JSON list of C-alpha atoms in Angstrom, two decimals:
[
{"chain": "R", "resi": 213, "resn": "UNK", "atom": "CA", "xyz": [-5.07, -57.21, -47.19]},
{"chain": "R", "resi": 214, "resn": "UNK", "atom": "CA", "xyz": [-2.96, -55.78, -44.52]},
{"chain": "R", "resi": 215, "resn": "UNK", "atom": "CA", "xyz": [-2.62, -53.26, -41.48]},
{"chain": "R", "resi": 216, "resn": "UNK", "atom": "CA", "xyz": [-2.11, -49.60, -42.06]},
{"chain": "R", "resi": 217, "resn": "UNK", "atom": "CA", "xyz": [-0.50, -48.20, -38.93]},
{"chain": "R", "resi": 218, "resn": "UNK", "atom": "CA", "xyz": [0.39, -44.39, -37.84]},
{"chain": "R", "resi": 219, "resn": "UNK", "atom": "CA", "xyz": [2.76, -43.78, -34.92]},
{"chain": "R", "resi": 220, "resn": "UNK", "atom": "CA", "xyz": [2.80, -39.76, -33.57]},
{"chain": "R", "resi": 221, "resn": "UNK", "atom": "CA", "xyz": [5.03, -39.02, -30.26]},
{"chain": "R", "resi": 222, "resn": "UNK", "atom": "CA", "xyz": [3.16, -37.22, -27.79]},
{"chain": "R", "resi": 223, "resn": "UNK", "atom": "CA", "xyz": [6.14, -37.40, -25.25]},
{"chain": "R", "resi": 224, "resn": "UNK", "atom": "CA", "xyz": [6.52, -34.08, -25.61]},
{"chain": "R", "resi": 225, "resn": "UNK", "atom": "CA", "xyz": [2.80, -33.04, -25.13]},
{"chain": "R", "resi": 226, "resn": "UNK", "atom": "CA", "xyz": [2.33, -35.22, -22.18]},
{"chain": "R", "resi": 227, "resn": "UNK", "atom": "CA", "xyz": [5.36, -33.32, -20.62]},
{"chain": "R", "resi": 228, "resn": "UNK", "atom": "CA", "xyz": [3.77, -30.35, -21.19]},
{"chain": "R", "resi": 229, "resn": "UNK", "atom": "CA", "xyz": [0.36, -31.50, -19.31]},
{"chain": "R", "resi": 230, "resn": "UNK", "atom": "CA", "xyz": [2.06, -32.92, -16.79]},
{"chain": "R", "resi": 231, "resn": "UNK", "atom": "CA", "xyz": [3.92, -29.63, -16.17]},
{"chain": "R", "resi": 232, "resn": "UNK", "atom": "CA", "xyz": [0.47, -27.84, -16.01]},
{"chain": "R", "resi": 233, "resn": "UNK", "atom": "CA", "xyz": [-0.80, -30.41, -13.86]},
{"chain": "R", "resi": 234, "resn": "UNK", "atom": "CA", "xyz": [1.81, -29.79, -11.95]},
{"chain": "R", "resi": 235, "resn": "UNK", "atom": "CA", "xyz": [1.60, -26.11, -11.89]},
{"chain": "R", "resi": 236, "resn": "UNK", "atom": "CA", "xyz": [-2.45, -25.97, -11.07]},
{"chain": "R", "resi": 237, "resn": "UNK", "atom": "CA", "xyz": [-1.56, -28.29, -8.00]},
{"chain": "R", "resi": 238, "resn": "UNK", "atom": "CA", "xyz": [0.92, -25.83, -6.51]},
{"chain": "R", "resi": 239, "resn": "UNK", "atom": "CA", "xyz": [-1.17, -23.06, -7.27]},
{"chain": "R", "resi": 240, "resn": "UNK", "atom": "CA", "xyz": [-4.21, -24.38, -5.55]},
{"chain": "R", "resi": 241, "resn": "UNK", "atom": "CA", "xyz": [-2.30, -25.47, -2.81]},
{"chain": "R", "resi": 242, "resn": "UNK", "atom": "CA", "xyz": [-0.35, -22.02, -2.49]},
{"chain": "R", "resi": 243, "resn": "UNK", "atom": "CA", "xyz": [-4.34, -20.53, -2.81]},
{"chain": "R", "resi": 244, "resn": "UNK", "atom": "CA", "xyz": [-5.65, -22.96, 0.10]},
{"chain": "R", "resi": 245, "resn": "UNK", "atom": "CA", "xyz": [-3.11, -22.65, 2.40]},
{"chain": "R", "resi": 246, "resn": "UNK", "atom": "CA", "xyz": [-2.51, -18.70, 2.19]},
{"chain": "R", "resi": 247, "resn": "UNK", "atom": "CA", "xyz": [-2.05, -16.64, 5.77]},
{"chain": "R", "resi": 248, "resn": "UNK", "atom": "CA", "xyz": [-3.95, -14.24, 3.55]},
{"chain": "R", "resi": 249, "resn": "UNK", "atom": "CA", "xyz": [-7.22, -14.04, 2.62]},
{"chain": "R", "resi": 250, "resn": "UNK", "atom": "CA", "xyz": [-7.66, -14.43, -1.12]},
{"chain": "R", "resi": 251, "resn": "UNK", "atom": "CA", "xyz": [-10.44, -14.81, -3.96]},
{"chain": "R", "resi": 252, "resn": "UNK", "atom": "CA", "xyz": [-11.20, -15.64, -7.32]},
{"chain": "R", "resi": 253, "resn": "UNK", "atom": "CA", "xyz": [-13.99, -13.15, -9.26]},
{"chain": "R", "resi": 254, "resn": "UNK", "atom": "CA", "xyz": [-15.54, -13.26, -12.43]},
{"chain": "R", "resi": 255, "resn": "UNK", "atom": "CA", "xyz": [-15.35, -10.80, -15.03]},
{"chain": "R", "resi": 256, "resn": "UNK", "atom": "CA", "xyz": [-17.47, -9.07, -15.27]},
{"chain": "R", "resi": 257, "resn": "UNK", "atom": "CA", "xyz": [-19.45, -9.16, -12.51]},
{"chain": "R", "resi": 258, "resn": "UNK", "atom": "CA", "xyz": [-16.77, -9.89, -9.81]},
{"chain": "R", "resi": 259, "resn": "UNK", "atom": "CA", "xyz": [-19.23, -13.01, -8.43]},
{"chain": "R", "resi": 260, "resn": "UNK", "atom": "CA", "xyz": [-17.09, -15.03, -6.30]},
{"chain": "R", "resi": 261, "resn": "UNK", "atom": "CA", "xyz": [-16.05, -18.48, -8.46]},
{"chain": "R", "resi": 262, "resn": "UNK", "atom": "CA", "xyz": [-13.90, -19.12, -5.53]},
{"chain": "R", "resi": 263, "resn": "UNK", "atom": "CA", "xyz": [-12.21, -17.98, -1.72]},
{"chain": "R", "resi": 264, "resn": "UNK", "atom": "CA", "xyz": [-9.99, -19.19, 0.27]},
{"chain": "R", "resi": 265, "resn": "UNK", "atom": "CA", "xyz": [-9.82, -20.31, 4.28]},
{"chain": "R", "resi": 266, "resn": "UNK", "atom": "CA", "xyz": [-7.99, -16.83, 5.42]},
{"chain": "R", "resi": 267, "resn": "UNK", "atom": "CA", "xyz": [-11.17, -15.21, 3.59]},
{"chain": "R", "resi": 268, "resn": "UNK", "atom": "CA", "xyz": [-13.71, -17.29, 5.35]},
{"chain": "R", "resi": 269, "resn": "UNK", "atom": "CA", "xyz": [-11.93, -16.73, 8.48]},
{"chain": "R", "resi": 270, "resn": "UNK", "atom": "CA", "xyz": [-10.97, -12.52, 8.57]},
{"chain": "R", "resi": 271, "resn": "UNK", "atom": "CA", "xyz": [-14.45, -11.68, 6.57]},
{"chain": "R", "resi": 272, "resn": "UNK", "atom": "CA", "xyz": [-16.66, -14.02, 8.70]},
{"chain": "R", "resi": 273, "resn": "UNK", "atom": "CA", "xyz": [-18.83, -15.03, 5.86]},
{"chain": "R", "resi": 274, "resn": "UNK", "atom": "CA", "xyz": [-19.01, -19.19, 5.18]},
{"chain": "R", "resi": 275, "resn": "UNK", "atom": "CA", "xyz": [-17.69, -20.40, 1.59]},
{"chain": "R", "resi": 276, "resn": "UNK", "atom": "CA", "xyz": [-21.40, -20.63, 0.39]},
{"chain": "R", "resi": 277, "resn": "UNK", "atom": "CA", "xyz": [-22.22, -17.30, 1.42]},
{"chain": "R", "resi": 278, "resn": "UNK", "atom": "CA", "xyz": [-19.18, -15.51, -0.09]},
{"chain": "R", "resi": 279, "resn": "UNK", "atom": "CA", "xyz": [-19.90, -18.28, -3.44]},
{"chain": "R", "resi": 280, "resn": "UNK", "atom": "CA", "xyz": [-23.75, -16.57, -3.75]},
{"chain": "R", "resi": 281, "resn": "UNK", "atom": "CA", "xyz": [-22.09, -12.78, -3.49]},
{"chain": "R", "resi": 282, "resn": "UNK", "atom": "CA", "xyz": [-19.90, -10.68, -5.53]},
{"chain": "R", "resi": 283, "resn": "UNK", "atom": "CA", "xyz": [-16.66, -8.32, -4.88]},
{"chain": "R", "resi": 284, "resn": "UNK", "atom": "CA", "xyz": [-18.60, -5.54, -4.69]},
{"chain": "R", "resi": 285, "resn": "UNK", "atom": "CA", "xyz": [-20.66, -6.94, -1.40]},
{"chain": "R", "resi": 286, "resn": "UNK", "atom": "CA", "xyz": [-17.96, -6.16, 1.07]},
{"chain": "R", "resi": 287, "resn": "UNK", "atom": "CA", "xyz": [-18.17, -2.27, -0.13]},
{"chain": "R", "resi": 288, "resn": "UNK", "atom": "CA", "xyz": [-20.70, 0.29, 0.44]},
{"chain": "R", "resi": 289, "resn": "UNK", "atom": "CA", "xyz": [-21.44, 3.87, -0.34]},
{"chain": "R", "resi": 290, "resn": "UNK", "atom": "CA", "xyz": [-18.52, 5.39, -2.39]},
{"chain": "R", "resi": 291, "resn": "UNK", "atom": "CA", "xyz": [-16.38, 2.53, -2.16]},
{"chain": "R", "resi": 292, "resn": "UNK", "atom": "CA", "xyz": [-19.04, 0.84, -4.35]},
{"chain": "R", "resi": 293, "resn": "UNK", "atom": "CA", "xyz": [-19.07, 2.66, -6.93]},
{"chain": "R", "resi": 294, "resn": "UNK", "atom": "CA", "xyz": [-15.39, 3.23, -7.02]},
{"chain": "R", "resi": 295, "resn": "UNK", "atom": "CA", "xyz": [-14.92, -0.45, -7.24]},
{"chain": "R", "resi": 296, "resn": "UNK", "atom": "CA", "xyz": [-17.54, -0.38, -9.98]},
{"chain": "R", "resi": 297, "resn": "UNK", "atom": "CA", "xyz": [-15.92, 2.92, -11.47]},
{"chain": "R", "resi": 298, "resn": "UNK", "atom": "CA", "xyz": [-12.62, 1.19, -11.57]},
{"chain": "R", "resi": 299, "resn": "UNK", "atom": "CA", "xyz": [-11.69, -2.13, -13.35]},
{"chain": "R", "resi": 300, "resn": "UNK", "atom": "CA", "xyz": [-8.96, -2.18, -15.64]},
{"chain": "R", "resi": 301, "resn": "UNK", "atom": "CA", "xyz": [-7.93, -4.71, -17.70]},
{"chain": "R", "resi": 302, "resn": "UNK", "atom": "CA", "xyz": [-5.00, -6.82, -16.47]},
{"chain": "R", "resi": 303, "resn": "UNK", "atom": "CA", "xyz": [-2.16, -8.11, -18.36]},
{"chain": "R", "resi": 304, "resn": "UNK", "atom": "CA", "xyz": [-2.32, -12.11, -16.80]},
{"chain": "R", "resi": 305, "resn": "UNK", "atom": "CA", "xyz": [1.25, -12.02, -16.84]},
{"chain": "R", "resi": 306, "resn": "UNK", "atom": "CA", "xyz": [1.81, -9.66, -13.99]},
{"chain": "R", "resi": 307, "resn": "UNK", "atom": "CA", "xyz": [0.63, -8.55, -10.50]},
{"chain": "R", "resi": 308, "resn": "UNK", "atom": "CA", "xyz": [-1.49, -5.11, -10.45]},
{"chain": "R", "resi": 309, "resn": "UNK", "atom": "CA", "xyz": [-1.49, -3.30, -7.35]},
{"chain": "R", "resi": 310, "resn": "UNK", "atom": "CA", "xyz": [-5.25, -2.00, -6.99]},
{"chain": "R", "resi": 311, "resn": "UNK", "atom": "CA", "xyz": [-4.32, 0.35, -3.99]},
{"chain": "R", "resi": 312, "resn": "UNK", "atom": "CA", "xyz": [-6.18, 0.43, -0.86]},
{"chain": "R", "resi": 313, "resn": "UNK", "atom": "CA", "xyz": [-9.50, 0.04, -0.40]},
{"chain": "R", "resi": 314, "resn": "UNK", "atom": "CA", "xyz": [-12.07, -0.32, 2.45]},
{"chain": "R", "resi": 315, "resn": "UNK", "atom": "CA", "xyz": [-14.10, -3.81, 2.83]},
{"chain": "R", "resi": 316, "resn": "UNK", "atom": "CA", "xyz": [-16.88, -4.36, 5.26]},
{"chain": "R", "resi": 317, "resn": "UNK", "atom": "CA", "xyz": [-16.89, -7.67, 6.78]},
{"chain": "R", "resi": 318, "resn": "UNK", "atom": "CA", "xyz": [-19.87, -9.79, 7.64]},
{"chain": "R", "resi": 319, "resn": "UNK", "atom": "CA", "xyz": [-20.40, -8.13, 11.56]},
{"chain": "R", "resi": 320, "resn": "UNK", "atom": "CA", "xyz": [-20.40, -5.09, 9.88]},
{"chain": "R", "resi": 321, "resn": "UNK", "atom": "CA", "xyz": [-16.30, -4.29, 11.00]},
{"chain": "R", "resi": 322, "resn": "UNK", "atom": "CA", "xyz": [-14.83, -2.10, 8.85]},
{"chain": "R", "resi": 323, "resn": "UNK", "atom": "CA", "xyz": [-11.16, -2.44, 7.74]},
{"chain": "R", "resi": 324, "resn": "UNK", "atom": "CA", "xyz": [-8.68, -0.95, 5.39]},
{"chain": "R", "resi": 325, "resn": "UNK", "atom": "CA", "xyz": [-6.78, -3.52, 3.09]},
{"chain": "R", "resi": 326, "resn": "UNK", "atom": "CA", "xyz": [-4.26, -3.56, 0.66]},
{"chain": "R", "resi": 327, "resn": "UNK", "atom": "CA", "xyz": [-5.11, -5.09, -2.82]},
{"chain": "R", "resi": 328, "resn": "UNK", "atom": "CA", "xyz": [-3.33, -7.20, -4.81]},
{"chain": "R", "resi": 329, "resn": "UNK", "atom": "CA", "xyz": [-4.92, -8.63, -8.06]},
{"chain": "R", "resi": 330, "resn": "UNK", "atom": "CA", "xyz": [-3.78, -10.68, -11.69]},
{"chain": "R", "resi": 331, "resn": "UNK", "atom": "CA", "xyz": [-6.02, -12.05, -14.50]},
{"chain": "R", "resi": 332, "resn": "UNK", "atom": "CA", "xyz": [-6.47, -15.57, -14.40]},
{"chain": "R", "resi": 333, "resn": "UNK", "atom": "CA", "xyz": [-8.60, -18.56, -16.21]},
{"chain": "R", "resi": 334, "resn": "UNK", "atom": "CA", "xyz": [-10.48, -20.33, -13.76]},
{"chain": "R", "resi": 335, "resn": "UNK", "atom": "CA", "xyz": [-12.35, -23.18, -14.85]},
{"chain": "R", "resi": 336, "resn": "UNK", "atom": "CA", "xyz": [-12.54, -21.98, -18.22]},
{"chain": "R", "resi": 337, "resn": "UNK", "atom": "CA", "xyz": [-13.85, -18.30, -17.32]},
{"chain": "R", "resi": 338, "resn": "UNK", "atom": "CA", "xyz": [-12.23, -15.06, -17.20]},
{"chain": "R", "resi": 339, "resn": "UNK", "atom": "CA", "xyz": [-11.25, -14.22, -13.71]},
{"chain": "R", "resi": 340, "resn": "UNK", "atom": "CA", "xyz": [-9.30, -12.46, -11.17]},
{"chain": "R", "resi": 341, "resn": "UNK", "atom": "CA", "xyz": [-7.05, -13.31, -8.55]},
{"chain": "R", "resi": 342, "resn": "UNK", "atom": "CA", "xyz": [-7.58, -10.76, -5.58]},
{"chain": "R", "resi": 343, "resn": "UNK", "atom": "CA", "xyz": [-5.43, -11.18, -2.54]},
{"chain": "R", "resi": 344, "resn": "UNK", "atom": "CA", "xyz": [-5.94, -9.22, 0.41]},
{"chain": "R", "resi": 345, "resn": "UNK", "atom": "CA", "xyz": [-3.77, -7.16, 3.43]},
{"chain": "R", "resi": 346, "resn": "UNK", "atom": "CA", "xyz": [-5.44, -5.99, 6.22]},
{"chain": "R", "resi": 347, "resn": "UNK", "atom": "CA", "xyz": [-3.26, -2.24, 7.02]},
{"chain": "R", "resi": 348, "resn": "UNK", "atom": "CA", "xyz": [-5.94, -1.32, 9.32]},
{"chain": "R", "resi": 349, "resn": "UNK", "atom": "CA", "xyz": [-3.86, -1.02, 12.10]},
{"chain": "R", "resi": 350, "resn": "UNK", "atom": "CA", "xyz": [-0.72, 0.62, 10.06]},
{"chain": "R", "resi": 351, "resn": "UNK", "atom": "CA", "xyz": [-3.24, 3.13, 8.65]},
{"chain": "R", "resi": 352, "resn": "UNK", "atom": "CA", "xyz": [-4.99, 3.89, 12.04]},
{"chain": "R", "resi": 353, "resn": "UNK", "atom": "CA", "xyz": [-1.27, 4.62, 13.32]},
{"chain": "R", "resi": 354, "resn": "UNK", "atom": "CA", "xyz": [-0.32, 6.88, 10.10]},
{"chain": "R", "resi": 355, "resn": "UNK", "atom": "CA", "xyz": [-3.63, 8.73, 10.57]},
{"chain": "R", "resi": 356, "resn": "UNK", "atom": "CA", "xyz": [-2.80, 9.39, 14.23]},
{"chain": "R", "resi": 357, "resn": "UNK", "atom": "CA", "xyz": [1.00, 10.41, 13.73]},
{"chain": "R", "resi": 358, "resn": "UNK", "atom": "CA", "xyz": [-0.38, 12.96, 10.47]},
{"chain": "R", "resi": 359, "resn": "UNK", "atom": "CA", "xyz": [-2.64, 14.68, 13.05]},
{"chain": "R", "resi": 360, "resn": "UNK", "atom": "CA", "xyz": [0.12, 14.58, 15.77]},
{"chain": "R", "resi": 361, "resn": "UNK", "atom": "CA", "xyz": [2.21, 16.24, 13.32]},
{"chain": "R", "resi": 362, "resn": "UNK", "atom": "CA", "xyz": [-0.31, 18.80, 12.23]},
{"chain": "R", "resi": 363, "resn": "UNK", "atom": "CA", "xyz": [-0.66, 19.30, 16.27]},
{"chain": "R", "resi": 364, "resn": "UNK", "atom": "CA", "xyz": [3.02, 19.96, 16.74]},
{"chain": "R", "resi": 365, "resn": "UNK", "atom": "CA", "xyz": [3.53, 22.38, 13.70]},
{"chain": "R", "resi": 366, "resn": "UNK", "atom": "CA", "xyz": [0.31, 23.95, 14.56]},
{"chain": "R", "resi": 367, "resn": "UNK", "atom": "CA", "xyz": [2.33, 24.94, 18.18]},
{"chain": "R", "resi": 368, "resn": "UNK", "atom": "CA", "xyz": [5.56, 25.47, 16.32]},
{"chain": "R", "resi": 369, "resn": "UNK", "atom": "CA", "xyz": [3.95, 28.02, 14.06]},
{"chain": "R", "resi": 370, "resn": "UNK", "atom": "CA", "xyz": [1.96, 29.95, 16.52]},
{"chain": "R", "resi": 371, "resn": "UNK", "atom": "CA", "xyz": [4.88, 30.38, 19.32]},
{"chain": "R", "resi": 372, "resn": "UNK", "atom": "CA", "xyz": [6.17, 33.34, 20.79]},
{"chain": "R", "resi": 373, "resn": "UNK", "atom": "CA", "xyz": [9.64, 32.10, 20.34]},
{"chain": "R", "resi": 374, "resn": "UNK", "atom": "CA", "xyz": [11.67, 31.72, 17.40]},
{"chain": "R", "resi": 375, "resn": "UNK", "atom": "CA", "xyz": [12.21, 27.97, 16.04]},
{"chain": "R", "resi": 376, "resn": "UNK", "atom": "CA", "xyz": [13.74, 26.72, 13.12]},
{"chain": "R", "resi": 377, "resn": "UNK", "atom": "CA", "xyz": [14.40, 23.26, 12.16]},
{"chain": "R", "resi": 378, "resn": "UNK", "atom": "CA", "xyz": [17.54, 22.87, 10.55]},
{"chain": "R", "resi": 379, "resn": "UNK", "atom": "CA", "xyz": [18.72, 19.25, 9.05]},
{"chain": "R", "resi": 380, "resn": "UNK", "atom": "CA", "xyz": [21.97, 17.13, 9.84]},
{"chain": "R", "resi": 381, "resn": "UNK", "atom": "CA", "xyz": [23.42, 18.58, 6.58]},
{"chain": "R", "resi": 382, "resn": "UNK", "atom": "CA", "xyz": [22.99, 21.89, 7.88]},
{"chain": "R", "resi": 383, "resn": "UNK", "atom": "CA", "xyz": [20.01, 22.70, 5.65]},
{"chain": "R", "resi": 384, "resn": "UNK", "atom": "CA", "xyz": [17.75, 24.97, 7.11]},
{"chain": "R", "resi": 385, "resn": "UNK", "atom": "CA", "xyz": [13.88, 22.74, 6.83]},
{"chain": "R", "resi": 386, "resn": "UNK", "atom": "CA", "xyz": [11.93, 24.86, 9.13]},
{"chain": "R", "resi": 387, "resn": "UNK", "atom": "CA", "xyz": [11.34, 27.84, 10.45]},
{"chain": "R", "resi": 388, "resn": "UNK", "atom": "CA", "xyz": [8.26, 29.63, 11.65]},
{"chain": "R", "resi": 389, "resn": "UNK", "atom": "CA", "xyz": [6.80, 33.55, 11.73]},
{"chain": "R", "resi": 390, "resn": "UNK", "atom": "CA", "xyz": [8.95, 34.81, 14.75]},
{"chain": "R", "resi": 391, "resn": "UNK", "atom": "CA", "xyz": [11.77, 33.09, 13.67]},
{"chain": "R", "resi": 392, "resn": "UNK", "atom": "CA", "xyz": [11.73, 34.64, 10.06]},
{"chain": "R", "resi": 393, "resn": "UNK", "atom": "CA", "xyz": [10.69, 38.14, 11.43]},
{"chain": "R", "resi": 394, "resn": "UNK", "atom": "CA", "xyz": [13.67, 38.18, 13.64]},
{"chain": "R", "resi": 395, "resn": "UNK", "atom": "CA", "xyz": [16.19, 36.93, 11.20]},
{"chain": "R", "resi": 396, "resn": "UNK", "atom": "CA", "xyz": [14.56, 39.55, 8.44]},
{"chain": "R", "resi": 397, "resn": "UNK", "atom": "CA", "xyz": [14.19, 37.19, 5.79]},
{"chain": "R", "resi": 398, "resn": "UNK", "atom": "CA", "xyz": [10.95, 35.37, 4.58]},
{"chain": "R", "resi": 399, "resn": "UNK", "atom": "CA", "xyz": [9.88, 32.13, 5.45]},
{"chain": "R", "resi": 400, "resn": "UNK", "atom": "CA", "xyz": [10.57, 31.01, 1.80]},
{"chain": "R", "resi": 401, "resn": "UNK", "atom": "CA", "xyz": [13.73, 32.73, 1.05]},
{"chain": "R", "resi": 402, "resn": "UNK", "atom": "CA", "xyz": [15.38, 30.94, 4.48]},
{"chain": "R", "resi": 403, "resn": "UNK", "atom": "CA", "xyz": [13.98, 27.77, 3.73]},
{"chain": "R", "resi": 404, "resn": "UNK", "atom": "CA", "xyz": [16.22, 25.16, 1.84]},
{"chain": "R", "resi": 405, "resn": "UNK", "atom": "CA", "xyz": [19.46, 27.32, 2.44]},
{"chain": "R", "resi": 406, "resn": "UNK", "atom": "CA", "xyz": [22.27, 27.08, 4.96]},
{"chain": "R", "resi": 407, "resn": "UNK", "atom": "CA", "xyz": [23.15, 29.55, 7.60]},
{"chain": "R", "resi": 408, "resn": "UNK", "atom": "CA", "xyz": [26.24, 30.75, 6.34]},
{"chain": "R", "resi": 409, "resn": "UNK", "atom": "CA", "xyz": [24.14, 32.28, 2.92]},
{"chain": "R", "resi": 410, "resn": "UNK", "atom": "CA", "xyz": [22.37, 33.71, 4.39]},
{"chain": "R", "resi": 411, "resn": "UNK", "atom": "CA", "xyz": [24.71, 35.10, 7.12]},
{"chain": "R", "resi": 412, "resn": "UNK", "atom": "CA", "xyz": [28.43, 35.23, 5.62]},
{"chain": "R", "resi": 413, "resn": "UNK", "atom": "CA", "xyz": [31.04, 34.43, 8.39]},
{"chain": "R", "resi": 414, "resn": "UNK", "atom": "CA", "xyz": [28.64, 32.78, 10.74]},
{"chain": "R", "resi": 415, "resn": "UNK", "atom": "CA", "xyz": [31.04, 29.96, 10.85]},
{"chain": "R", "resi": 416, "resn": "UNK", "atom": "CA", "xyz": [33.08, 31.82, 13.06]},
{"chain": "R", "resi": 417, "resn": "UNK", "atom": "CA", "xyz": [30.54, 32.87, 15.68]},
{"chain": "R", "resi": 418, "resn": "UNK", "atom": "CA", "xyz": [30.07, 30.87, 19.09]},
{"chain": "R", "resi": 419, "resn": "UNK", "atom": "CA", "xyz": [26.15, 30.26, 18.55]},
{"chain": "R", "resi": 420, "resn": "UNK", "atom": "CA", "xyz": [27.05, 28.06, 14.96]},
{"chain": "R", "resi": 421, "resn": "UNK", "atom": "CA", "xyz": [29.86, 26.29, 17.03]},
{"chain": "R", "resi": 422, "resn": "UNK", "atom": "CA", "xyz": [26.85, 25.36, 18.96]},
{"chain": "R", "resi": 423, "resn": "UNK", "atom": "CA", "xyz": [24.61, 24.18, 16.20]},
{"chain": "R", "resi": 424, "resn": "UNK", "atom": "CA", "xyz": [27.54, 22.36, 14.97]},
{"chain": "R", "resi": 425, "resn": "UNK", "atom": "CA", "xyz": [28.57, 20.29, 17.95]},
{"chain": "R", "resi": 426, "resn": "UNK", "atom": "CA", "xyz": [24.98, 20.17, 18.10]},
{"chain": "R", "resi": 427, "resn": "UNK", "atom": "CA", "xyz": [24.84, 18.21, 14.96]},
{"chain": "R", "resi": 428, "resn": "UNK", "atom": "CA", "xyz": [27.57, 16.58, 15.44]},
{"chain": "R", "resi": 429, "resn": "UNK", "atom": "CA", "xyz": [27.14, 14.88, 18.36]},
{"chain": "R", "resi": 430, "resn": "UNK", "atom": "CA", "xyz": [23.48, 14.00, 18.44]},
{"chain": "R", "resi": 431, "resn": "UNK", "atom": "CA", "xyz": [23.65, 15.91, 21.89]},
{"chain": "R", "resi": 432, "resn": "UNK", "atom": "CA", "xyz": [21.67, 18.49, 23.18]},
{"chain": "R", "resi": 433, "resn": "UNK", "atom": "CA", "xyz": [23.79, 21.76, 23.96]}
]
């Protein structure tokens, strides 16, 4: 009659959990505490499982509302279905930049955002980590400088004068109809070169001395 006893270290093991207990506390902290609004979907089905206080906040919806919705919710029309069209899978070990996309929040404000998203487990489902960067503004302000641009070449192209555009390293960048119909070349073939290819001994003439103290000295001449 006597005691039969088995000893197993778990030292190791309960390193290990603490490590991951660790781990899930900075993580929900880091999620909590974000500047930027962020959320965690199911898949499939993108229903919210959770969101943080910058989503409540930017989107205007309360934690129960967003926790009754899904992803797809703060999309409508074509960015629906493109949201719908578009879910890859996501290796859980990296960050996968899901482009820009256009949410809708709860006032009906509509803003551009940049998407950021990894494949997580969250509270034993499959899920995704979306964080999100409203570019509204930076977008607004690249839309506006494209059509300035298109504005400006539109008057280069249709002047009277001749105008060429030619770049620091001398390269020749633009020019526009007048230009290329007084120089006698195309727009194409003058485009990309340098002057003195297309004119051989230019250098020496006062008009390139011009250009090049032009270029030069960043002043006007």
């Amino acid at each position: 009659i006597g005691i039969s006893k088995l000893v197993q270290d778990i030292t190791l093991r309960k390193q290990e959990e603490k490590i991951l207990a660790d781990s899930a506390e900075k993580y929900r902290n880091y999620f909590a505490k974000s500047p930027l609004p962020m959320f965690v979907v199911e898949i499939p089905g993108y229903r919210y499982l959770d969101v943080n206080q910058a989503a409540i906040d930017n989107y205007g919806y309360s934690r129960e509302e967003f926790l009754s919705m899904s992803a797809a919710d703060i999309r409508i029309g074509k960015e629906k279905e493109r949201f719908l069209s578009e879910a890859p899978e996501i290796d859980p070990h990296e960050t996968f930049n899901r482009g820009i996309w256009e949410h809708v929040k709860k006032d009906g404000t509509r803003i551009r955002v940049g998407v950021n998203a990894s494949d997580i487990e969250f509270e034993g489902k499959k899920a995704r980590l979306i964080m999100s960067l409203d570019i509204t503004s930076q977008k607004e302000a690249e839309d506006k400088l494209q059509r300035s641009e298109a504005r400006y070449r539109h008057t280069l192209d249709t002047m009277m004068e001749g105008v060429q555009i030619i770049g620091f390293d001398g390269t020749i960048i633009y020019v526009n109809d007048k230009l290329a119909s007084q120089a006698k070349f195309t727009k194409e073939e003058m485009i990309g070169r340098k002057l003195p290819e297309l004119y051989p001994g230019v250098e020496q003439s006062p008009i390139y001395q011009s250009y090049q103290k032009c270029l030069n000295d960043r002043q006007p001449v």
